[in-house]
């Protein structure tokens, strides 16, 4: 098995060095790195040999897989993903049944401790794992085996990261995210959102190839480059919020003009994700851009804490008294406080990032809760 | 007799397991099992019905629009909301683009590798491939140089030894019949389709903010503002952008997908005699052309029994029931009951083997799917059912295209009731929808032009305007077939919610009378040359485009498991 250098590989696929360096520039901006890092990324990625990826699907909807197939900006992003060796992925692989099983076993054996595991979907613990089996084995058994032998694990989507919709109340199947289902899993990074944006997956993998470890994360083990600021802080409608201009009814003058969706239930103030900057589907649009409030899909337990979706948050200056204090209101008040605290930290980190290269530490930023380090 | 297990069935959405008994080179019996349960119907209880679409949407990220559409229709039916014309048009555009994209992905990325041998493509002559391509289509990417580059690219990939998702598959299997040139053509288009789908589905980002999981649905309408004069609304620029994408989609479907389908099918005509299935076809109908309940539909609803195309019965929702005799659920009134979805229950009760297991007890309960029945009968749903009902109802364009395809392949209408028929029907539907989308877009632009800007029925938004108790049903034709949601609302909250999904109709287990589900029935008689490599079983199962993860189990009749097709 020969593994050609990355740039030779790219050129054989019709991607010039110039295009590749351009791609690395875009990646540097997604990662919020100084522009000068483009050359560092290019150098690092170019010398890397084809890494192996094993993609597992459990209690999932394949939404993250579909997101992965939408990689569109820049063209080289697709090549980067294509240039990984995706040795196991049920939705796209040609082999089925025992032949698929053999392909996975071979990777686990020959690449032990070297491959990256990607987990999509939550892991049920009820009924001894019978709520999700693949090849007769429970998701729990598979996750422990595959993630246990991986160099690193990416929990993609809110289900794999935090349990997601199967774990929503009353959690009928005892569903858990990877951190809780696989105690002691090493080098775990959470890429939450429903689904996760493929641009962030690409950036994360490029980061890993470039610096040899994961980027700094928040208290939920999410990379700060994608989850470091709230939707609200980067929202294109923020000026309307500040000016007190709100959508009052679907299709009204304010809605058509692009006023703030806060009163319609927007969860942007308590949701940390880079949707407003990176947008979706090659930068075409994003949910608030098409007139619907953010539903907070990148946050843990959003199916319980952000619902009802169309009830506006309380606890935002100017709105405290507008809503009765209920389950949601109580949570939102606490959430907003945490959001502002985290925002302050993030600003500090971003300033630091401008002065020196990222440390690549997996240690949560000081002052953050220990949740990211849970077993 | 050999008992074969295929688990996981790959190139599908979700978790499916198939067990089959093979004797004399043919499938003698088969069992279909879904091996994953989340309980989303239970999670919905007590919640705001206006939120339900976002929850049900997460049932599937592949057909990422369908459960949102069925859900908002069910709640609107219950509370009496009337979406305005623009909402209907926006929804029709979203539904049709979902179907077009999904069908193309299914053909090239989920199903093609059952018919196309990638390794054989390496020995193709690019000049002959070019001649073949130019003989079936005037698609411009057809030069000798182009195909040589594709072949070399794949060759480089194979020679490097890291085959990734193409490792350990069925290459060289005797069931592959295409000449090397046709294999290379299909591989080139596999790659082109991967690019095309990404670009085309940006329509969903325009209309829904993002794909997967669009976020512009609302009970009572849509959240996408429409205004030709505003930057923050769907405006003339958005219309132009979508026009371009629809035009390119038509081009791709007419010049790549359909010619490839016909070329490949011409080498596999024997598959018009396999995979017949239950022979009953159920269609709820789709694409309302008017703004009122029971509106005229672009693709009609109807029921066909026993492959009799001379008669289309009207669809009656009261005839739908679900059974759990062979499903891991229990009914409070006894498992022998057949419950209408309004009275439906979802009480999981797993009685299967503790994992890890080798075999399911197919005499007892063996699947997380229930068994839906219409008037007591198993029904096939999906593109084939839709095209048959439209054809038998006299839909002009469907009749024309079905006739043209049958003539081109030199087969009669009876060939439609088969594995190959499903593949053909999916292609025909894709072309019809790609043609039709432009009409809805034009209508939307005309509405904008006369300043008809309504997108939502605000009169029923507040729960205080709803009756204290209400029930509603929402029907939809998803890419994979008839989808229904049933909701019971009490004091502004969901009291009960039931979904009967296309893959439940098609992949469900046997019912109380022992009648097989459509997958199980369609597998009977499927040839299997090598039980260790049952690519033929995948052909028939994939022809339904399964939307769950599953497995097929091949086991010896003497309880000696001789072949296992399963993966961890």
Tab-separated table of N, CA, C and O in Angstrom, chain A residues 61 63-64 67 120 155-162 164 190-198 200 222 226-227 231 271-275 280 295-300 302-303, chain B residues 58 210 212-213 215:
chain	number	residue	atom	x	y	z
A	61	UNK	N	-30.596	9.989	12.268
A	61	UNK	CA	-31.505	10.199	11.148
A	61	UNK	C	-30.709	10.339	9.870
A	61	UNK	O	-31.258	10.653	8.822
A	63	UNK	N	-28.880	12.727	9.173
A	63	UNK	CA	-28.798	14.148	8.819
A	63	UNK	C	-27.366	14.654	8.753
A	63	UNK	O	-27.031	15.493	7.921
A	64	UNK	N	-26.508	14.143	9.627
A	64	UNK	CA	-25.109	14.573	9.588
A	64	UNK	C	-24.378	13.960	8.406
A	64	UNK	O	-23.480	14.567	7.839
A	67	UNK	N	-25.364	16.098	5.617
A	67	UNK	CA	-24.616	17.349	5.716
A	67	UNK	C	-23.212	17.158	5.143
A	67	UNK	O	-22.721	17.972	4.361
A	120	UNK	N	-22.364	9.224	14.841
A	120	UNK	CA	-23.589	9.969	14.528
A	120	UNK	C	-24.745	9.257	15.214
A	120	UNK	O	-24.906	8.044	15.076
A	155	UNK	N	-17.892	13.340	17.955
A	155	UNK	CA	-19.325	13.106	18.099
A	155	UNK	C	-20.014	14.163	17.249
A	155	UNK	O	-20.010	15.341	17.591
A	156	UNK	N	-20.566	13.739	16.123
A	156	UNK	CA	-21.127	14.719	15.182
A	156	UNK	C	-22.638	14.811	15.341
A	156	UNK	O	-23.330	13.796	15.340
A	157	UNK	N	-23.116	16.030	15.485
A	157	UNK	CA	-24.547	16.254	15.690
A	157	UNK	C	-24.899	16.229	17.161
A	157	UNK	O	-24.178	15.666	17.994
A	158	UNK	N	-26.026	16.835	17.498
A	158	UNK	CA	-26.404	16.968	18.903
A	158	UNK	C	-26.751	15.622	19.536
A	158	UNK	O	-26.568	15.432	20.737
A	159	UNK	N	-27.240	14.654	18.748
A	159	UNK	CA	-27.567	13.340	19.321
A	159	UNK	C	-26.311	12.639	19.844
A	159	UNK	O	-26.294	12.139	20.965
A	160	UNK	N	-25.258	12.587	19.032
A	160	UNK	CA	-24.033	11.918	19.463
A	160	UNK	C	-23.338	12.731	20.555
A	160	UNK	O	-22.725	12.178	21.464
A	161	UNK	N	-23.442	14.054	20.472
A	161	UNK	CA	-22.745	14.892	21.442
A	161	UNK	C	-23.431	14.857	22.805
A	161	UNK	O	-22.786	14.670	23.829
A	162	UNK	N	-24.766	15.026	22.796
A	162	UNK	CA	-25.459	15.202	24.080
A	162	UNK	C	-26.678	14.298	24.268
A	162	UNK	O	-27.415	14.469	25.229
A	164	UNK	N	-29.350	14.319	22.275
A	164	UNK	CA	-30.253	14.843	21.257
A	164	UNK	C	-31.705	14.432	21.417
A	164	UNK	O	-32.191	14.248	22.540
A	190	UNK	N	-16.864	17.342	20.497
A	190	UNK	CA	-18.280	17.404	20.142
A	190	UNK	C	-18.520	18.455	19.066
A	190	UNK	O	-18.100	19.605	19.223
A	191	UNK	N	-19.194	18.047	18.017
A	191	UNK	CA	-19.563	18.963	16.948
A	191	UNK	C	-21.085	18.960	16.913
A	191	UNK	O	-21.705	18.290	16.095
A	192	UNK	N	-21.674	19.696	17.848
A	192	UNK	CA	-23.131	19.635	17.965
A	192	UNK	C	-23.785	20.499	16.894
A	192	UNK	O	-23.119	21.161	16.119
A	193	UNK	N	-25.091	20.486	16.902
A	193	UNK	CA	-26.035	21.146	15.963
A	193	UNK	C	-26.816	20.045	15.247
A	193	UNK	O	-26.385	18.893	15.216
A	194	UNK	N	-27.977	20.427	14.749
A	194	UNK	CA	-28.899	19.421	14.238
A	194	UNK	C	-29.309	19.736	12.818
A	194	UNK	O	-30.320	20.365	12.607
A	195	UNK	N	-28.521	19.282	11.824
A	195	UNK	CA	-27.251	18.565	11.950
A	195	UNK	C	-26.094	19.549	12.107
A	195	UNK	O	-26.276	20.744	12.029
A	196	UNK	N	-24.875	18.971	12.287
A	196	UNK	CA	-23.680	19.802	12.310
A	196	UNK	C	-23.425	20.334	10.900
A	196	UNK	O	-23.759	19.691	9.911
A	197	UNK	N	-22.831	21.521	10.854
A	197	UNK	CA	-22.504	22.126	9.563
A	197	UNK	C	-21.211	21.502	9.031
A	197	UNK	O	-20.201	21.471	9.725
A	198	UNK	N	-21.241	21.028	7.791
A	198	UNK	CA	-20.086	20.335	7.236
A	198	UNK	C	-18.848	21.225	7.188
A	198	UNK	O	-17.724	20.746	7.288
A	200	UNK	N	-17.767	23.102	9.415
A	200	UNK	CA	-17.075	22.970	10.697
A	200	UNK	C	-16.383	21.620	10.826
A	200	UNK	O	-15.330	21.516	11.449
A	222	UNK	N	-16.771	21.574	22.680
A	222	UNK	CA	-16.995	22.019	21.302
A	222	UNK	C	-15.890	22.992	20.916
A	222	UNK	O	-15.499	23.839	21.735
A	226	UNK	N	-15.877	27.396	16.247
A	226	UNK	CA	-17.236	27.320	15.698
A	226	UNK	C	-18.308	27.629	16.742
A	226	UNK	O	-19.433	27.950	16.381
A	227	UNK	N	-17.981	27.499	18.012
A	227	UNK	CA	-19.004	27.634	19.058
A	227	UNK	C	-18.629	28.708	20.075
A	227	UNK	O	-19.116	28.720	21.187
A	231	UNK	N	-25.113	33.149	18.452
A	231	UNK	CA	-25.789	33.501	17.206
A	231	UNK	C	-26.162	34.990	17.250
A	231	UNK	O	-25.958	35.736	16.298
A	271	UNK	N	-27.601	30.585	22.152
A	271	UNK	CA	-27.091	29.499	21.312
A	271	UNK	C	-25.739	29.892	20.736
A	271	UNK	O	-25.596	30.970	20.160
A	272	UNK	N	-24.764	28.994	20.906
A	272	UNK	CA	-23.405	29.281	20.467
A	272	UNK	C	-23.058	28.452	19.250
A	272	UNK	O	-22.980	27.227	19.320
A	273	UNK	N	-22.875	29.147	18.136
A	273	UNK	CA	-22.646	28.456	16.869
A	273	UNK	C	-22.342	29.525	15.838
A	273	UNK	O	-22.784	30.668	15.974
A	274	UNK	N	-21.577	29.157	14.793
A	274	UNK	CA	-21.163	30.168	13.808
A	274	UNK	C	-22.049	30.230	12.565
A	274	UNK	O	-21.600	30.685	11.510
A	275	UNK	N	-23.310	29.809	12.664
A	275	UNK	CA	-24.225	29.873	11.517
A	275	UNK	C	-24.231	31.234	10.806
A	275	UNK	O	-24.231	31.276	9.582
A	280	UNK	N	-25.020	28.146	5.422
A	280	UNK	CA	-25.252	26.757	5.053
A	280	UNK	C	-25.243	26.559	3.536
A	280	UNK	O	-25.523	27.479	2.792
A	295	UNK	N	-33.609	27.748	16.678
A	295	UNK	CA	-34.234	26.871	17.669
A	295	UNK	C	-33.205	26.350	18.684
A	295	UNK	O	-33.522	25.500	19.505
A	296	UNK	N	-31.988	26.848	18.585
A	296	UNK	CA	-30.983	26.499	19.597
A	296	UNK	C	-30.407	25.103	19.449
A	296	UNK	O	-29.984	24.494	20.440
A	297	UNK	N	-30.321	24.589	18.218
A	297	UNK	CA	-30.058	23.157	18.021
A	297	UNK	C	-28.648	22.715	18.387
A	297	UNK	O	-28.379	21.524	18.437
A	298	UNK	N	-27.737	23.657	18.651
A	298	UNK	CA	-26.376	23.245	19.015
A	298	UNK	C	-26.208	23.058	20.519
A	298	UNK	O	-25.154	22.629	20.972
A	299	UNK	N	-27.235	23.389	21.280
A	299	UNK	CA	-27.094	23.363	22.736
A	299	UNK	C	-27.594	22.045	23.340
A	299	UNK	O	-28.557	21.442	22.842
A	300	UNK	N	-26.963	21.604	24.438
A	300	UNK	CA	-27.407	20.373	25.098
A	300	UNK	C	-28.876	20.489	25.506
A	300	UNK	O	-29.316	21.563	25.919
A	302	UNK	N	-31.579	20.840	23.997
A	302	UNK	CA	-32.393	21.929	23.437
A	302	UNK	C	-33.836	21.510	23.192
A	302	UNK	O	-34.739	22.342	23.199
A	303	UNK	N	-34.092	20.221	23.004
A	303	UNK	CA	-35.469	19.776	22.753
A	303	UNK	C	-36.356	20.002	23.987
A	303	UNK	O	-37.571	20.110	23.863
B	58	UNK	N	-36.906	15.156	12.476
B	58	UNK	CA	-35.688	14.406	12.840
B	58	UNK	C	-35.866	12.901	12.764
B	58	UNK	O	-34.935	12.153	13.063
B	210	UNK	N	-31.559	26.079	5.232
B	210	UNK	CA	-30.490	25.090	5.170
B	210	UNK	C	-31.043	23.743	4.759
B	210	UNK	O	-32.243	23.504	4.844
B	212	UNK	N	-29.362	19.623	5.350
B	212	UNK	CA	-30.603	19.001	5.816
B	212	UNK	C	-31.299	19.815	6.919
B	212	UNK	O	-30.713	20.703	7.505
B	213	UNK	N	-32.535	19.368	7.164
B	213	UNK	CA	-33.391	19.932	8.206
B	213	UNK	C	-33.703	21.411	7.985
B	213	UNK	O	-33.312	22.280	8.784
B	215	UNK	N	-35.666	24.885	7.924
B	215	UNK	CA	-36.222	25.457	9.140
B	215	UNK	C	-37.245	26.555	8.850
B	215	UNK	O	-37.339	27.506	9.610
